[in-house]
Tab-separated table of C-alpha atoms and ligand atoms in Angstrom:
chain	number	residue	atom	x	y	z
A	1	UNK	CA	-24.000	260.711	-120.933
A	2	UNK	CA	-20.422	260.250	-120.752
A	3	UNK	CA	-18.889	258.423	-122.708
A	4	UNK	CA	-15.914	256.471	-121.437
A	5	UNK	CA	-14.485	255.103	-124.676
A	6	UNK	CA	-14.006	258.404	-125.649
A	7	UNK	CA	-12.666	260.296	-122.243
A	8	UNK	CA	-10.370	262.802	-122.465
A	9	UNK	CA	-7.353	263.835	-120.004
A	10	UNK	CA	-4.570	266.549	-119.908
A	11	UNK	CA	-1.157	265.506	-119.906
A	12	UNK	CA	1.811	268.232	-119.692
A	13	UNK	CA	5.265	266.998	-119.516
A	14	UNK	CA	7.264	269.355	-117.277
A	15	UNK	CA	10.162	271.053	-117.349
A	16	UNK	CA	12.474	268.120	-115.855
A	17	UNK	CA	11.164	266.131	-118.957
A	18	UNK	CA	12.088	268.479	-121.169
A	19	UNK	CA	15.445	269.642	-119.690
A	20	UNK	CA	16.043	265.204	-119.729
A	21	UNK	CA	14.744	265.056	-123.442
A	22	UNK	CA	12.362	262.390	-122.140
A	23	UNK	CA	9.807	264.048	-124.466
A	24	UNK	CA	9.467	261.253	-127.101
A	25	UNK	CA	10.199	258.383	-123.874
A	26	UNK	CA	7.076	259.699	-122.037
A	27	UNK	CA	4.578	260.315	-125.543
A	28	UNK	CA	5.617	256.647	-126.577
A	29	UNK	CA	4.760	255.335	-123.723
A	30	UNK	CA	1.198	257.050	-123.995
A	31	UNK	CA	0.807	256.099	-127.860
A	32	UNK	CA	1.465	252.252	-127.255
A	33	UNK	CA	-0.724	251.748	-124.701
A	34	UNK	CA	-3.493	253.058	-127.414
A	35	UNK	CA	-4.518	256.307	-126.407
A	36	UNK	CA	-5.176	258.902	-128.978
A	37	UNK	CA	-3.047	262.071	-129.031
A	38	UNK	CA	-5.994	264.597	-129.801
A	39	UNK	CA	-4.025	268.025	-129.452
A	40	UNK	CA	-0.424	269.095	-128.612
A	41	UNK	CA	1.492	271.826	-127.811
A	42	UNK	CA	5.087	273.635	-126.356
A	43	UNK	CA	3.909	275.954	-124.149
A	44	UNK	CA	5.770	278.604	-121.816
A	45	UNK	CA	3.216	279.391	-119.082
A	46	UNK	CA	2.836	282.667	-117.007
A	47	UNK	CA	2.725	282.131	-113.413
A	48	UNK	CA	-1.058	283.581	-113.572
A	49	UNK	CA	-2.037	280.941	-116.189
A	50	UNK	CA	-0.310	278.549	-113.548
A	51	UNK	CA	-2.151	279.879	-111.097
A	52	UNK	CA	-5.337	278.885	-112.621
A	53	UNK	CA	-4.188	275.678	-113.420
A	54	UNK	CA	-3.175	274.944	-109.657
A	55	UNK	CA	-5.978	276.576	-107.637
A	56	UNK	CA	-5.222	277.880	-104.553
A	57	UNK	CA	-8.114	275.934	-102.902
A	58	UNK	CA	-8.187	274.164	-99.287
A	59	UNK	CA	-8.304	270.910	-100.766
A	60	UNK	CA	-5.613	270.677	-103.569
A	61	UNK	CA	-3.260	272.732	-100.602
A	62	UNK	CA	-3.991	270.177	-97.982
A	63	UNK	CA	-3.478	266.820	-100.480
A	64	UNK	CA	0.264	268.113	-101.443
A	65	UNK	CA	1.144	269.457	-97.545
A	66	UNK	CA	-0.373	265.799	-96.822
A	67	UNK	CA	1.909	264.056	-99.036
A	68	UNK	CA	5.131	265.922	-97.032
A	69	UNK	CA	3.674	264.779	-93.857
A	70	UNK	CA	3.677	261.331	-95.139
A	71	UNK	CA	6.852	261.122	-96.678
A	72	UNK	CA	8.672	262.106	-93.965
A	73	UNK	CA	6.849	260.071	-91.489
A	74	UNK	CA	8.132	257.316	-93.525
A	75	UNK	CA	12.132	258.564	-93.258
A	76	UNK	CA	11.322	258.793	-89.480
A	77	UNK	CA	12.277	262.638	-89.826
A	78	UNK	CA	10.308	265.524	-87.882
A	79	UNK	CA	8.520	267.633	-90.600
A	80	UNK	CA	8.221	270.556	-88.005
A	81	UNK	CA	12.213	270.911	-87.193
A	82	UNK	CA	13.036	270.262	-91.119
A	83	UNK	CA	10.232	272.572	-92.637
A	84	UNK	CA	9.189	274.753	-90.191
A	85	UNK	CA	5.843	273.382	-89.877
A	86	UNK	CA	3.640	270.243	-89.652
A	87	UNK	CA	0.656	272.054	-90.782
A	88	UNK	CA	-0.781	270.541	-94.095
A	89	UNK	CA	-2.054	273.729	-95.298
A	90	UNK	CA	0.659	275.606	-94.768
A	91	UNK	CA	3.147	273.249	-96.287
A	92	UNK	CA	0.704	273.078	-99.605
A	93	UNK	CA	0.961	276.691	-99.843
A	94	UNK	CA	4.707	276.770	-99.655
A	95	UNK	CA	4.950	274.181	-102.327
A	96	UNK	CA	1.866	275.649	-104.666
A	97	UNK	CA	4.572	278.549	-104.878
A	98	UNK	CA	7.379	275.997	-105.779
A	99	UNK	CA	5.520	274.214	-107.795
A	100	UNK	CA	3.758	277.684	-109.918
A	101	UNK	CA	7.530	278.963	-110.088
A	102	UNK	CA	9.038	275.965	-111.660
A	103	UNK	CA	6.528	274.627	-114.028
A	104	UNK	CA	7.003	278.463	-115.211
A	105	UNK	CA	10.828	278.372	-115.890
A	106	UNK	CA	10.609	276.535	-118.907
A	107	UNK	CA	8.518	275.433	-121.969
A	108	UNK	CA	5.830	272.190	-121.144
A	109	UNK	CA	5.011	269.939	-123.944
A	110	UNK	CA	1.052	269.817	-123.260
A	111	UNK	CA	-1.403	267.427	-124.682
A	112	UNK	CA	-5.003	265.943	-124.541
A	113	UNK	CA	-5.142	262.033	-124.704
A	114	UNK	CA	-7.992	260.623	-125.454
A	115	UNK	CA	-9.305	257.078	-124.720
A	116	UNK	CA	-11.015	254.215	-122.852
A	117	UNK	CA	-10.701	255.795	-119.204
A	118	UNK	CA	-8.345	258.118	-120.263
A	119	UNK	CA	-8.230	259.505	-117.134
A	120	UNK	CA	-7.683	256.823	-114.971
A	121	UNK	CA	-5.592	254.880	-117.577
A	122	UNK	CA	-2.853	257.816	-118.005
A	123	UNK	CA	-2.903	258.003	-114.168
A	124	UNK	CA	-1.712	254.396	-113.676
A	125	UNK	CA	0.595	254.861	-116.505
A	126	UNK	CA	2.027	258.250	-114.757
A	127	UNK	CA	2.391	256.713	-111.233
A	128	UNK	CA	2.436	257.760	-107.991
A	129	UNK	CA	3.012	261.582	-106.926
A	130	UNK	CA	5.821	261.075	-105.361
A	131	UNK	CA	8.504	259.050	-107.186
A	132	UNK	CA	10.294	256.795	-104.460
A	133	UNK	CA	6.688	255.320	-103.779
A	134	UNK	CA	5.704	254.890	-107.734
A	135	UNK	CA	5.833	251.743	-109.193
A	136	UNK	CA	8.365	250.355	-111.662
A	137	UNK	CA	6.478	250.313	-115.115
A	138	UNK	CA	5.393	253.591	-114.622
A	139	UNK	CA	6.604	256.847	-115.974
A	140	UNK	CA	7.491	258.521	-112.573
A	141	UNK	CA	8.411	255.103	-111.388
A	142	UNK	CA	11.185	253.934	-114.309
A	143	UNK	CA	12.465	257.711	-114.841
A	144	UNK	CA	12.511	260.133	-111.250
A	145	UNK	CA	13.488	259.478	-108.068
A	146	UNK	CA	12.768	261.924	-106.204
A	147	UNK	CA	11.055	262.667	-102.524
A	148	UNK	CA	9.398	265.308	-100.861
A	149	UNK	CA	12.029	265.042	-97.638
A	150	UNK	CA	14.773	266.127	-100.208
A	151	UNK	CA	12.393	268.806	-102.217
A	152	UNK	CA	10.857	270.459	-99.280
A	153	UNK	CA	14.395	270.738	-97.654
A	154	UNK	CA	15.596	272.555	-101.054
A	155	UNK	CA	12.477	274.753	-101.070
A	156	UNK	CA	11.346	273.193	-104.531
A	157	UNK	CA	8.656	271.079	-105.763
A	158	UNK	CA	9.438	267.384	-106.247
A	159	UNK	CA	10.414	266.424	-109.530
A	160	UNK	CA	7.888	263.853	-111.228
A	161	UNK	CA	8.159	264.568	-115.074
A	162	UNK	CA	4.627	264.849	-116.003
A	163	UNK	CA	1.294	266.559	-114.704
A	164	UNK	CA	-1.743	264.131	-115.210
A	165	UNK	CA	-5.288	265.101	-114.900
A	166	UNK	CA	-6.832	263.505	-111.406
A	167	UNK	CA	-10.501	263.130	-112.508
A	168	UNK	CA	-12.864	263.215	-115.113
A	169	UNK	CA	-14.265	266.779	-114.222
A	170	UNK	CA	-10.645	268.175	-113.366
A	171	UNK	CA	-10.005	266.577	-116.924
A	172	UNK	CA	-12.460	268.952	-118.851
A	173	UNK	CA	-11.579	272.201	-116.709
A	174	UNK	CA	-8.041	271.542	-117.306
A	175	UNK	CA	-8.371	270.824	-121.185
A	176	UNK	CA	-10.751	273.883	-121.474
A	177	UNK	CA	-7.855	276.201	-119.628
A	178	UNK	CA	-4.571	274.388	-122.073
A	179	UNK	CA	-6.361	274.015	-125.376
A	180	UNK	CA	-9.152	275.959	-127.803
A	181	UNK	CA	-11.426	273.720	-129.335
A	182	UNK	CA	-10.534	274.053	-132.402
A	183	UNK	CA	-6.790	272.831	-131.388
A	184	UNK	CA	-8.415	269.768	-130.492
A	185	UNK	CA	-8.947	266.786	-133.657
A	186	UNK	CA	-10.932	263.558	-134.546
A	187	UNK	CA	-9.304	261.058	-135.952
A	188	UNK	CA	-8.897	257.568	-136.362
A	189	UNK	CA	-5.988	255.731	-135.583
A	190	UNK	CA	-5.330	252.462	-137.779
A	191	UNK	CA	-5.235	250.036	-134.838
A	192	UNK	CA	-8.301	251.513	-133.135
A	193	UNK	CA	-10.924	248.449	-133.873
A	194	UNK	CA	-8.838	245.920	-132.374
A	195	UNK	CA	-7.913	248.031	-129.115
A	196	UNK	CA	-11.190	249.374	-128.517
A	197	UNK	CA	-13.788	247.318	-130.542
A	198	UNK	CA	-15.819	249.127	-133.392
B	1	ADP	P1	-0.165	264.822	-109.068
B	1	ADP	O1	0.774	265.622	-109.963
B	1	ADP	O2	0.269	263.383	-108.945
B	1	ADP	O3	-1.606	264.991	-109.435
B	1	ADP	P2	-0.660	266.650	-106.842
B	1	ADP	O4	-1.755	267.277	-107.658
B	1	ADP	O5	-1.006	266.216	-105.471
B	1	ADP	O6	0.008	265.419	-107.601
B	1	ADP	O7	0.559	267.671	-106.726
B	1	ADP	C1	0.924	268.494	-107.795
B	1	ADP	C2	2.428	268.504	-107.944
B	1	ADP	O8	2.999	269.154	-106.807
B	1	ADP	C3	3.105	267.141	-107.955
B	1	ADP	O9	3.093	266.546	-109.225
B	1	ADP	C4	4.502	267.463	-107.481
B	1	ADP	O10	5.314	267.986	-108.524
B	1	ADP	C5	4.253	268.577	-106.478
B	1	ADP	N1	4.120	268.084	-105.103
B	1	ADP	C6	3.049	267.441	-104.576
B	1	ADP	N2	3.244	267.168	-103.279
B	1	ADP	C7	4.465	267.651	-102.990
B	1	ADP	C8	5.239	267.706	-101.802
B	1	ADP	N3	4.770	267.196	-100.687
B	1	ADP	N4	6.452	268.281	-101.847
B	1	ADP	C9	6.917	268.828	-102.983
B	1	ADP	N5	6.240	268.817	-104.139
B	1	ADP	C10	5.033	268.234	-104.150
């Protein structure tokens, strides 16, 4: 059964964080909100590891071609005359390239977190996708500002620090594709009892 105390997410901070030294900012943030750091990393990806990591499927394509659409609906600009299409698909495969090309320019700090609803925890913490619409309090919220309207226009991804798992099952492919088992570790952490019972 799974076992929600003890869910487990993949975190990579990207090369923006890493170019900002926001390294220790964005871990912090992780560590006091009481998730367990169960394996880490500085790792330079290949673009064919990255390709695995982003797969080139209909549905991931369409969600980040979606998100253009939307954010430049809400600037009130024409996504066909500034990109050269309005057609989510083949927006997301413009920006899968982007996004493969940069993630591969420079080393990620990668880690497994591991927690009560990891998952959805480290996504709330993260924020929204796109920066100008995440909340203050959150990582991409406090620390980027950027928008697809300016990315797409600039033929690169948008800039939002960190990757963060999206469910529980992209959670284990993703940890299985970053980490060996035996990279991964059980622990305790002092203050677990009082943040997550015994
Ligand atoms: P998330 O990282 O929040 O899970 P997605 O999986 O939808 O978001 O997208 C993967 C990454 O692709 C984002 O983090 C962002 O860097 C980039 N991205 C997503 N949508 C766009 C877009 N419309 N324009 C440019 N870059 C984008």
């Amino acid at each position: 059964m799974h076992d929600v105390r003890h869910e487990r997410t993949l975190v990579f901070i990207k090369p923006d964080g890493i170019q900002r030294s926001l390294v220790g900012e964005i871990l912090g943030r992780f560590e006091r909100a009481g998730l367990r750091i169960v394996g880490m990393k500085m790792v330079w990806a290949r673009p064919e590891f990255l390709e695995r990591h982003y797969p080139n499927d209909e549905t991931f394509l369409r969600t980040i071609g979606g998100k253009t659409k939307e954010a430049f609906a809400a600037a009130g600009l024409d996504v066909n005359g500034q990109t050269g299409s309005d057609d989510p698909l083949a927006i997301g495969r413009a920006v899968r390239g982007w996004l493969i090309d940069y993630v591969a320019s420079s080393p990620v700090v990668a880690f497994v977190l591991e927690g009560i609803q990891a998952v959805g925890t480290v996504r709330k913490i993260v924020g929204d996708t796109l920066p100008f619409r995440a909340a203050p309090g959150t990582i991409r919220g406090d620390l980027s500002i950027d928008s697809p309207t300016v990315a797409n226009l600039q033929r690169r991804p948008v800039r939002n620090l960190v990757h963060a798992s999206g469910t529980v099952e992209e959670a284990a492919a993703e940890i299985a594709l970053w980490f060996r088992p035996e990279e991964l570790f059980a622990y305790r952490r002092v203050d677990e009892t009082l943040i997550q019972g015994q």
